[in-house]
Every structure is written in C-alpha cells, then in structure tokens.
C-alpha cells in the first residue's frame, strides 16, 4: 500500500492511472477503522483496479468541538487493517492539504435534507460533509464512491452533492449495507467510547428498529414511534429522534405505499449513536 500525504502527489498519481483506463474505488473515512469500514474496502477492491481509502477527521463537520477533539485515532492498526484487506492507496492528509490557504467554503443547496433529522440536531454538519467530500473528489478521480448505509442521511446528501456538482455521471455511488455485531449493534468508531455495560445496553437501538419493521403492518406510525421512544428511554437513552421516513426524501411518512426507512439517534452516557433500517 502506498501512503500519500500530499493532495497534489496523490492527484498526479491517480490521474495517470485514470488515463490508463483503471477503475478507481474510493472509501472516505475518519479512521478508527472497524469491520464496517473494511466491508466498504472489500467491495471496492472487488469492483475496481485501484482502491483508495482516505483517513481525515474533518473539523468542518463537527458541530460539537469536544467531539472532534475526542474522536478516536488508531492510525497504526488502521494501516495494518488496510494492508491486510488489499487496499492500494491510503490518503492521510494534514488539514492544510484539504483546506489550504486559497480554499473558500462554498454553500451546497441541499434543501430539506440539510435541516431534517441529523441536520436539525447538528446544524452545519452536512455542509461540512459536502465540503470535505467535494474537495476529496477534486483530488481523487473516483469511478465509484463507497459509503455505508449506517449513515443513511449522509448517503442521501452525497447523492445530492454528486447531482449539484455535475458528477452524477462520472462517479457512481455505492451504498454498502450496515455491518452489525452478532447482537445487532451497528459497528461504529464511537462504540469504542462505550463501557462494556453500555455496549450491551446499546443493542436496544437495533432492537427497536427491528421491532418497528416487524410491526409495520399494524400501520399506525405514531404509535410505533411512541413505543420505540419509551423502550429506549426506559433503557437509559436520551433520544434525539425516532422517525419513520420516506427513504428518498427523509420526510416523515404516514403510509406503507412509499419506500420507508426507520432512523434513530440516541445518546447513552453522553455518546451519541445513530442507526437505521430499511422497512419495506
Ligand atoms: P466514518 O469513518 O465514521 O466517517 O465512516 C466512513 C464510512 O464507513 C462511512 O461511509 C460510513 O457510513 C461507513 N460505515 C461506518 N460504520 C459502518 C458499518 N457499521 N457498516 C458499514 N459501513 C459503515
């Protein structure tokens, strides 16, 4: 695996490969890699000639600065995991490589996607996500961009970013299913900050999602959401939202005739967890 720290060096290398007709798969991450991330790397390695993973903890997408400063960093084991998985290139930029002196933050027109759910609780978050992905795609001429369904709203936002930046045709978006522990807990870098007891409690999130899916036929979404809220609150969570939404727009849904996704954000001992499940 080649490690690039310079955006210019990486770009020059990749544009040559692209000219030779190589397919480039790109997996953006913030590191602290786990099996969920590695499932994206695997998919990319199988579908492309070259796989690039980036590790960059992007300051502009953190609304809570303490969260940014406490974000886990496990770079040595990340490098080992990527090597073992057959990743070809790791991009490990310093902040100035991404946001250099001439960088001017643009505004991305994301519509309601920006203010619903995560957007409501983390104002500015999706603008920050778009800034970094837009910049990374300037550096990395990806044929396919791999994102995890774990961050469902982020996937919808990036689909919009590809549209509004005119990259829809050149960059394919591949959404990879969420990888879970055998007990259902979605793998997340933030799980590292939960105590063993909290990790066990945290399985309640996937439990409510699967229960919502099983009981969908009962039809009353208000009741389903209320039950899910009570279940999580009784298990010590502070719940930001539980929504049953249209899987494309993420607006609250009321009937089963549209594609549906259930989304949850809830904190345990100050650690905020998100998860989602496609319902139909
Ligand atoms: P992050 O490092 O948290 O920014 O995540 C990098 C990518 O890995 C994002 O596209 C995430 O959605 C994806 N990802 C995170 N957790 C999982 C998981 N449990 N299963 C699949 N993909 C995941």
XYZ file of N, CA, C and O and ligand atoms in Angstrom, residues 27-40 54 56 61 71 146-152 154-155 176-180 185-190, ligand 1:
175
model
N -12.972 5.127 -0.786
C -13.668 4.951 0.500
C -13.203 6.048 1.464
O -12.114 5.951 2.052
N -13.995 7.117 1.629
C -13.596 8.152 2.592
C -13.946 7.732 4.022
O -15.053 7.233 4.263
N -13.014 7.936 4.952
C -13.287 7.595 6.358
C -12.629 8.634 7.269
O -11.817 9.448 6.814
N -12.975 8.516 8.560
C -12.293 9.334 9.568
C -11.404 8.444 10.444
O -10.997 8.850 11.535
N -11.144 7.227 9.978
C -10.233 6.344 10.711
C -10.917 5.608 11.851
O -12.136 5.509 11.896
N -10.090 5.094 12.804
C -10.575 4.181 13.851
C -11.355 3.057 13.164
O -12.505 2.764 13.506
N -10.680 2.452 12.193
C -11.360 1.532 11.277
C -11.803 0.249 11.974
O -11.093 -0.300 12.808
N -13.001 -0.206 11.604
C -13.545 -1.463 12.127
C -14.053 -2.279 10.944
O -13.909 -1.858 9.778
N -14.694 -3.419 11.254
C -15.118 -4.315 10.169
C -16.135 -3.668 9.227
O -16.236 -4.060 8.074
N -16.898 -2.702 9.742
C -17.859 -1.995 8.880
C -17.116 -1.251 7.773
O -17.464 -1.359 6.588
N -16.080 -0.494 8.166
C -15.270 0.204 7.162
C -14.657 -0.807 6.190
O -14.599 -0.573 4.977
N -14.169 -1.932 6.764
C -13.457 -2.890 5.922
C -14.386 -3.532 4.896
O -13.941 -3.959 3.840
N -15.696 -3.581 5.196
C -16.624 -4.141 4.204
C -16.704 -3.209 2.979
O -16.886 -3.668 1.850
N -16.522 -1.903 3.208
C -16.500 -0.955 2.079
C -15.211 -1.152 1.264
O -15.237 -1.126 0.027
N -9.315 7.172 2.325
C -8.777 8.372 2.972
C -9.110 8.306 4.455
O -10.165 7.801 4.842
N -9.284 11.106 7.327
C -9.181 12.538 7.622
C -10.317 12.895 8.570
O -11.493 12.726 8.221
N -17.179 19.265 9.867
C -18.459 18.573 10.012
C -18.830 18.322 11.471
O -19.870 17.741 11.759
N -12.284 12.490 19.095
C -12.505 11.450 18.080
C -11.347 10.446 18.137
O -10.171 10.847 18.159
N -17.715 4.720 -2.249
C -18.361 3.742 -1.363
C -18.712 4.406 -0.038
O -17.838 4.928 0.655
N -20.022 4.345 0.304
C -20.487 4.905 1.571
C -21.303 3.846 2.304
O -21.898 2.965 1.672
N -21.343 3.945 3.619
C -22.086 2.976 4.418
C -23.522 3.421 4.660
O -23.764 4.600 4.952
N -24.437 2.465 4.567
C -25.844 2.764 4.852
C -26.029 3.191 6.311
O -27.000 3.852 6.656
N -25.065 2.830 7.150
C -25.084 3.223 8.567
C -25.376 4.726 8.707
O -26.082 5.157 9.610
N -24.797 5.521 7.795
C -25.043 6.967 7.797
C -25.994 7.281 6.650
O -25.606 7.869 5.630
N -27.238 6.858 6.828
C -28.201 6.880 5.723
C -28.398 8.288 5.151
O -28.379 8.496 3.936
N -26.471 10.794 5.320
C -25.236 11.220 4.641
C -25.213 10.688 3.204
O -24.799 11.386 2.277
N -25.670 9.443 3.024
C -25.709 8.860 1.667
C -26.625 9.691 0.765
O -26.286 9.977 -0.389
N -23.254 0.641 0.901
C -22.930 -0.695 1.419
C -23.731 -0.938 2.708
O -23.764 -0.066 3.588
N -24.398 -2.127 2.812
C -25.227 -2.405 3.998
C -24.456 -2.265 5.315
O -23.243 -2.498 5.359
N -25.185 -1.913 6.355
C -24.580 -1.723 7.687
C -24.073 -3.046 8.248
O -24.816 -4.032 8.269
N -22.843 -3.046 8.722
C -22.320 -4.239 9.375
C -22.605 -4.141 10.875
O -22.394 -3.093 11.482
N -23.118 -5.243 11.420
C -23.527 -5.255 12.830
C -22.780 -6.314 13.610
O -22.309 -7.300 13.032
N -25.899 -4.625 17.389
C -25.342 -3.266 17.484
C -24.548 -2.932 16.213
O -23.660 -3.681 15.808
N -24.897 -1.816 15.584
C -24.180 -1.392 14.368
C -22.753 -1.016 14.747
O -22.540 -0.280 15.719
N -21.780 -1.519 14.002
C -20.384 -1.170 14.287
C -20.194 0.320 14.066
O -20.708 0.889 13.101
N -19.477 0.951 14.989
C -19.217 2.386 14.884
C -17.943 2.706 15.654
O -17.681 2.102 16.703
N -17.193 3.676 15.151
C -15.971 4.093 15.859
C -16.330 4.612 17.252
O -15.544 4.514 18.182
N -17.537 5.165 17.380
C -17.952 5.707 18.675
C -18.194 4.630 19.723
O -18.196 4.911 20.918
P -16.637 7.293 9.289
O -15.200 6.923 9.468
O -17.457 7.126 10.508
O -16.804 8.627 8.608
O -17.210 6.224 8.253
C -16.627 6.031 6.990
C -17.586 5.239 6.150
O -17.804 3.962 6.738
C -18.963 5.908 6.014
O -19.415 5.782 4.682
C -19.796 5.111 6.978
O -21.172 5.109 6.656
C -19.193 3.727 6.832
N -19.531 2.898 7.993
C -19.418 3.241 9.296
N -19.888 2.247 10.078
C -20.308 1.255 9.250
C -20.907 -0.022 9.449
N -21.174 -0.476 10.670
N -21.213 -0.765 8.359
C -20.944 -0.290 7.106
N -20.392 0.912 6.867
C -20.078 1.682 7.911
